[in-house]
Short mmCIF file of C-alpha atoms in Angstrom, two decimals:
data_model
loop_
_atom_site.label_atom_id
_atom_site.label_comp_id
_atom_site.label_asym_id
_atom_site.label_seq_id
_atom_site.Cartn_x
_atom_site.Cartn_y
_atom_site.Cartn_z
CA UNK M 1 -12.62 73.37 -5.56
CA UNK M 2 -13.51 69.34 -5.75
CA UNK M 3 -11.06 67.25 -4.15
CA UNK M 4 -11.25 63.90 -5.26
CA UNK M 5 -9.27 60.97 -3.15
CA UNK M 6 -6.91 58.48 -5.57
CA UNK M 7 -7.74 55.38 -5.69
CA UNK M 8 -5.79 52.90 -3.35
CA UNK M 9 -4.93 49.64 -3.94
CA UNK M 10 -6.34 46.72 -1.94
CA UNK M 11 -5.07 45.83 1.47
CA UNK M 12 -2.94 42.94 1.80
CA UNK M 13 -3.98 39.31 1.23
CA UNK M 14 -4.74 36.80 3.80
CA UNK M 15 -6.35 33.38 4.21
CA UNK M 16 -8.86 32.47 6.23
CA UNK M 17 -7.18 29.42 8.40
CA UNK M 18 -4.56 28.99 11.00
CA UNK M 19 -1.10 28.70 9.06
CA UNK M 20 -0.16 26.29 11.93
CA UNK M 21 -2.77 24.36 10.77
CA UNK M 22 -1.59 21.03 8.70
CA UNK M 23 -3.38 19.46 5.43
CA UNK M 24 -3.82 15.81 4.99
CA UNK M 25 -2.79 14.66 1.82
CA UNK M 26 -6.13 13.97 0.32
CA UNK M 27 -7.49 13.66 -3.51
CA UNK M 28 -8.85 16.79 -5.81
CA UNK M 29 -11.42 18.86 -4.27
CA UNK M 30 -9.61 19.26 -0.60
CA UNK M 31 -10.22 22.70 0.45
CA UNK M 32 -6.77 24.95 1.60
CA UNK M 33 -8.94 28.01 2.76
CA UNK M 34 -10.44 31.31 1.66
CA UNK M 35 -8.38 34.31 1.12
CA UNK M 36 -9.62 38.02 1.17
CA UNK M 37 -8.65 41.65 1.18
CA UNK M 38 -10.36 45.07 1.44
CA UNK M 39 -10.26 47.48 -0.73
CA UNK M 40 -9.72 51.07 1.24
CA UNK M 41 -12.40 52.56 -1.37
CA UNK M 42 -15.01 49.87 -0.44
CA UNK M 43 -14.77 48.82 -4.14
CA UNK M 44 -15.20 45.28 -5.44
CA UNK M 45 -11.62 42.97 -4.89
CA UNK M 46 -10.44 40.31 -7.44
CA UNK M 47 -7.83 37.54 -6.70
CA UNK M 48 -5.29 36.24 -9.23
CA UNK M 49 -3.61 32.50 -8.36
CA UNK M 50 0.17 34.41 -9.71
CA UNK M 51 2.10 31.80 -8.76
CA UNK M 52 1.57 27.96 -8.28
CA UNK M 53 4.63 25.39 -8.92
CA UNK M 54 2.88 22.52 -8.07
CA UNK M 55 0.11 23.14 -10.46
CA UNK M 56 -2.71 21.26 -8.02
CA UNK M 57 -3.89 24.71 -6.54
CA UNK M 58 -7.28 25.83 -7.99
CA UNK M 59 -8.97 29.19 -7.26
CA UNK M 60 -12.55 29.98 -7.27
CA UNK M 61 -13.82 33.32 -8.48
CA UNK M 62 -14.80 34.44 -4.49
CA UNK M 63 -11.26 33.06 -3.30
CA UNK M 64 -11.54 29.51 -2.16
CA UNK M 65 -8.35 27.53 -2.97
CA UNK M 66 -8.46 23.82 -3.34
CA UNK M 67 -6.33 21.28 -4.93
CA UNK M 68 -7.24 20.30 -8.42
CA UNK M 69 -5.63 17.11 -8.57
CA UNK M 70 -4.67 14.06 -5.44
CA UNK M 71 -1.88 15.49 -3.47
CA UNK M 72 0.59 12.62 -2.39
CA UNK M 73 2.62 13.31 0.48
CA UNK M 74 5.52 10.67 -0.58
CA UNK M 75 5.42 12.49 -4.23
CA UNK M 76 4.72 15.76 -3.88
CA UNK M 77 6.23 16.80 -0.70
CA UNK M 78 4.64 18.13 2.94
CA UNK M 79 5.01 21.78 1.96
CA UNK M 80 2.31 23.60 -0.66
CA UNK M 81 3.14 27.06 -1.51
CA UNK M 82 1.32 29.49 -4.09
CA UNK M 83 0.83 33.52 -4.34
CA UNK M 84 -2.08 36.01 -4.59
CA UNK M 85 -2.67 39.16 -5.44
CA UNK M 86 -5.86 40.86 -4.96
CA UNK M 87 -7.01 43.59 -7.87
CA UNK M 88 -9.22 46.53 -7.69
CA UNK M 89 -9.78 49.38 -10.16
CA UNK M 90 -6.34 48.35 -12.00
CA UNK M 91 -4.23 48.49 -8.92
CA UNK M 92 -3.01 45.41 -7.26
CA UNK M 93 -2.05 44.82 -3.66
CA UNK M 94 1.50 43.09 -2.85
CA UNK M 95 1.30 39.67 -3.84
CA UNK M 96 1.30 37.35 -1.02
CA UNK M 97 3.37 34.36 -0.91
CA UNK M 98 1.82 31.09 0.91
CA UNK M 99 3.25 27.89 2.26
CA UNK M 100 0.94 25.54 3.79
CA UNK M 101 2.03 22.16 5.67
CA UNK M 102 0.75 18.98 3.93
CA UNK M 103 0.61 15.95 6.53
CA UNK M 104 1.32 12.39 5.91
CA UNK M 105 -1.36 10.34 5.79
CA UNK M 106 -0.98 6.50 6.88
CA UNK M 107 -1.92 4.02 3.90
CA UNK M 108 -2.70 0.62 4.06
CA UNK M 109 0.60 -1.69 2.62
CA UNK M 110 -0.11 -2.79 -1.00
CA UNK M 111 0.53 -6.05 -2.82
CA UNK M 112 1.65 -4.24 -6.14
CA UNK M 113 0.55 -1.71 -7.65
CA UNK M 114 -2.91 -2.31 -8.26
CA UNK M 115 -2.70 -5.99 -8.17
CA UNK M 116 -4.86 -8.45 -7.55
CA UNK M 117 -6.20 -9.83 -4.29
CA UNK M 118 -7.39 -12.84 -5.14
CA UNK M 119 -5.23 -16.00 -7.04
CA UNK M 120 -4.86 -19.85 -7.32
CA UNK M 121 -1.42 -22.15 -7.60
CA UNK M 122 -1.16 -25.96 -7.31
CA UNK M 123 1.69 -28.11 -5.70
CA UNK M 124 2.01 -31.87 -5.63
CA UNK M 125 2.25 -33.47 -3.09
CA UNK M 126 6.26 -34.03 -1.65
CA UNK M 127 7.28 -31.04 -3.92
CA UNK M 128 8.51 -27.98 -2.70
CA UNK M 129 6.13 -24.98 -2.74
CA UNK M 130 6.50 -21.30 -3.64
CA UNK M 131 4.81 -18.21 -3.82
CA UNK M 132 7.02 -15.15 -4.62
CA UNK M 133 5.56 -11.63 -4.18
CA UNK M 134 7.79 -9.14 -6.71
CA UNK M 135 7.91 -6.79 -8.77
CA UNK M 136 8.27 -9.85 -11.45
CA UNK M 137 5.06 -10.74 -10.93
CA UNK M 138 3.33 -7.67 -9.91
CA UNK M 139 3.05 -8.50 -6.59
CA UNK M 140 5.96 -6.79 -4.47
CA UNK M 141 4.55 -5.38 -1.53
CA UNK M 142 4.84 -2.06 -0.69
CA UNK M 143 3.97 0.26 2.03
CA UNK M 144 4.19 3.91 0.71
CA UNK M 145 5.03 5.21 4.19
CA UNK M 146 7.46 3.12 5.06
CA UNK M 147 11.18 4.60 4.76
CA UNK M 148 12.90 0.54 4.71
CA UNK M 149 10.72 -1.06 2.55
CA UNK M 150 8.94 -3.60 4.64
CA UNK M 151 11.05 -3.91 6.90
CA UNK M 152 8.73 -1.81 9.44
CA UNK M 153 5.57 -4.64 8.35
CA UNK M 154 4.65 -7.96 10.18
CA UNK M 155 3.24 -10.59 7.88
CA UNK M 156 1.13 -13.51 9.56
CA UNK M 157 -0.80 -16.44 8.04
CA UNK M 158 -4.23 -17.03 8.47
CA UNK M 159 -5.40 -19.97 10.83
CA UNK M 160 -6.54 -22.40 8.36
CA UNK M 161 -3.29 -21.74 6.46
CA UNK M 162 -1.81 -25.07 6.31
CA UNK M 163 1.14 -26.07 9.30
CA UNK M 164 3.60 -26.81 6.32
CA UNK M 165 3.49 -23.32 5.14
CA UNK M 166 5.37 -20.88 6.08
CA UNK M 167 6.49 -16.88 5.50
CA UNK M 168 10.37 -16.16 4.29
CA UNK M 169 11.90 -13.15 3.83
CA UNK M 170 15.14 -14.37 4.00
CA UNK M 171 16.07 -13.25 0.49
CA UNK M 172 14.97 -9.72 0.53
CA UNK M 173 11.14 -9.88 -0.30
CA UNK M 174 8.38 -12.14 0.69
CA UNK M 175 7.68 -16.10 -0.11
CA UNK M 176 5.05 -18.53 0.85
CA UNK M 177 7.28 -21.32 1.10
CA UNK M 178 6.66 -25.47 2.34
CA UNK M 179 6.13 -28.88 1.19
CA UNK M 180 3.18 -31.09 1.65
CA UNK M 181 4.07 -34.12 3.32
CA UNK M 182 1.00 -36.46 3.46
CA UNK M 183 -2.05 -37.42 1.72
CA UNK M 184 -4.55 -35.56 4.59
CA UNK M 185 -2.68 -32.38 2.45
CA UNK M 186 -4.02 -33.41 -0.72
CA UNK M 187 -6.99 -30.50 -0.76
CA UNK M 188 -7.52 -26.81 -1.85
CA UNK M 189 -6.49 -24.69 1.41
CA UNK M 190 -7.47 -21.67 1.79
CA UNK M 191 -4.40 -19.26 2.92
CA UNK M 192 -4.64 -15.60 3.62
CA UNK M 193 -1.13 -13.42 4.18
CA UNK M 194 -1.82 -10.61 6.12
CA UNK M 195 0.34 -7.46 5.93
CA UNK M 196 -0.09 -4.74 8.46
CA UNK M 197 1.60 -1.83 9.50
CA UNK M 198 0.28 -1.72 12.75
CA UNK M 199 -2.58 0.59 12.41
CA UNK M 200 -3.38 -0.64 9.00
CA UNK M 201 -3.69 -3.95 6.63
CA UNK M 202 -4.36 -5.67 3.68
CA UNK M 203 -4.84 -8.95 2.63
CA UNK M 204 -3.69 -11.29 -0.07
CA UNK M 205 -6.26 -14.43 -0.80
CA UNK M 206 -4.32 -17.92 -2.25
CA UNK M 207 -6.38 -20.80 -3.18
CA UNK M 208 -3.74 -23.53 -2.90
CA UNK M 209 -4.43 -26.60 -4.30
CA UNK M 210 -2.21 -29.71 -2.96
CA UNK M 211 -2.83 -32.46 -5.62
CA UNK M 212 -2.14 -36.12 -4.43
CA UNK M 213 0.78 -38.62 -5.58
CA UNK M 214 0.95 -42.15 -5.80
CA UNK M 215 3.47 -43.75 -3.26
CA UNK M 216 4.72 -46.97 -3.59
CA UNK M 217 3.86 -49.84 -0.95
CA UNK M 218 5.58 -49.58 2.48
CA UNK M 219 5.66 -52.77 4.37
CA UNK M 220 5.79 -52.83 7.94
CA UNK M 221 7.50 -55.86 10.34
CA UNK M 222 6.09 -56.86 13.33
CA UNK M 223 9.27 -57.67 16.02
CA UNK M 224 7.78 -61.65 16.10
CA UNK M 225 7.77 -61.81 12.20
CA UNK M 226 10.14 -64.68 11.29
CA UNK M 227 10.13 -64.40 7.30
CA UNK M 228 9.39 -61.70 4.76
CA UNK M 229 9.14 -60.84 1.29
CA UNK M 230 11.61 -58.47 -0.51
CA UNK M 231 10.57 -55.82 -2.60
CA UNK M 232 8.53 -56.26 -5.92
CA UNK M 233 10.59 -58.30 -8.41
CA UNK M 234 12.66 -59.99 -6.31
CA UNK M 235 12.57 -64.05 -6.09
CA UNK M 236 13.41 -65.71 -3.19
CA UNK M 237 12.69 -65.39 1.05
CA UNK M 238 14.64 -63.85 4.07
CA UNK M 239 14.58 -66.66 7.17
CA UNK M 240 15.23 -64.63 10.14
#
């Protein structure tokens, strides 16, 4: 008499890193880990991805899981989880349930989403200036790590900035704010607003152009003067 052995079903599933081990949020491609299983008969093992709620785990034919799409920590979460099962000759080991820590990973503070770097304004001279960075203008700034808004950010000017400008934040968002007072601020200034995190920054580029007015005639008395004219279209002389 032959005895033949049953078949067994694969061993259970494992992964090939350290489950204390954290991700860093990162774009499509980032590699999780391998998993693998043996098969008590030696025979060949296949994998099947059974369960995956964020969608953004992919599984290669040999077992290497990656993420199929950017993973972002302040969307998606810090915890991955997904489940295997390995097959062999129609039986299936017990699927294995994963959860793998995704860690935050510090980004630069934005002006907007997307928006641009780079812009002009113009001011005339004596009038009050401002620069608004909203959401109205698609320039709010944001720092997706922050938990306040800016409030964790510093904001500095640049040194050629001119001394009449200044940063407010006074009403719940940021302004370049000031007024150009003299004629030596009729120019284009260059003014670059910083905003940094600490570790990281980004920068916001203004070409402001002061544009000059005309003032009228100021006359100036010396203490000796003993007569002077009064102003245009008035007749007549002041004997002091």
């Amino acid at each position: 008499v032959k005895v033949v052995g049953a078949d067994d079903a694969p061993g259970a599933v494992s992964i090939d890193r350290d489950s204390g081990d954290a991700l860093v949020e990162g774009a499509a491609g980032l590699i999780i880990g391998s998993v693998s299983s043996v098969d008590p008969d030696g025979s060949a093992v296949a994998f099947d991805l059974t369960e995956n709620s964020s969608g953004k785990v992919a599984m290669s034919s040999s077992g290497v899981l990656s993420l199929n799409d950017v993973w972002d920590y302040e969307v998606d979460g810090g915890d991955i989880s997904f489940t295997v099962t390995a097959t062999s000759g129609g039986l299936s080991s017990e699927a294995k349930v994963f959860s793998i820590a995704i860690s935050d990973l510090n980004e630069a503070p934005e002006f907007g989403t997307g928006g641009q770097l780079v812009a002009s304004d113009s001011v005339s001279e004596d009038s009050e200036f401002s620069y608004d960075f909203t959401s109205a203008n698609g320039l709010q700034i944001v720092d997706e790590d922050a938990t306040d808004g800016f409030a964790d950010l510093t904001f500095t000017l640049n040194e050629d900035a001119p001394a009449w400008l200044s940063i407010d934040i006074s009403e719940g968002y940021v302004k370049l704010i000031g007024t150009p007072a003299t004629d030596a601020d009729a120019k284009t200034h260059n003014v670059v607003l910083t905003a940094s995190d600490g570790e990281l920054s980004n920068d916001f580029a203004l070409a402001l152009t002061v544009t000059r007015t005309n003032d009228a005639p100021v006359f100036s008395i010396a203490a000796d003067d003993k007569e002077i004219s009064i102003g245009a279209g008035e007749v007549g002389s002041d004997i002091l």
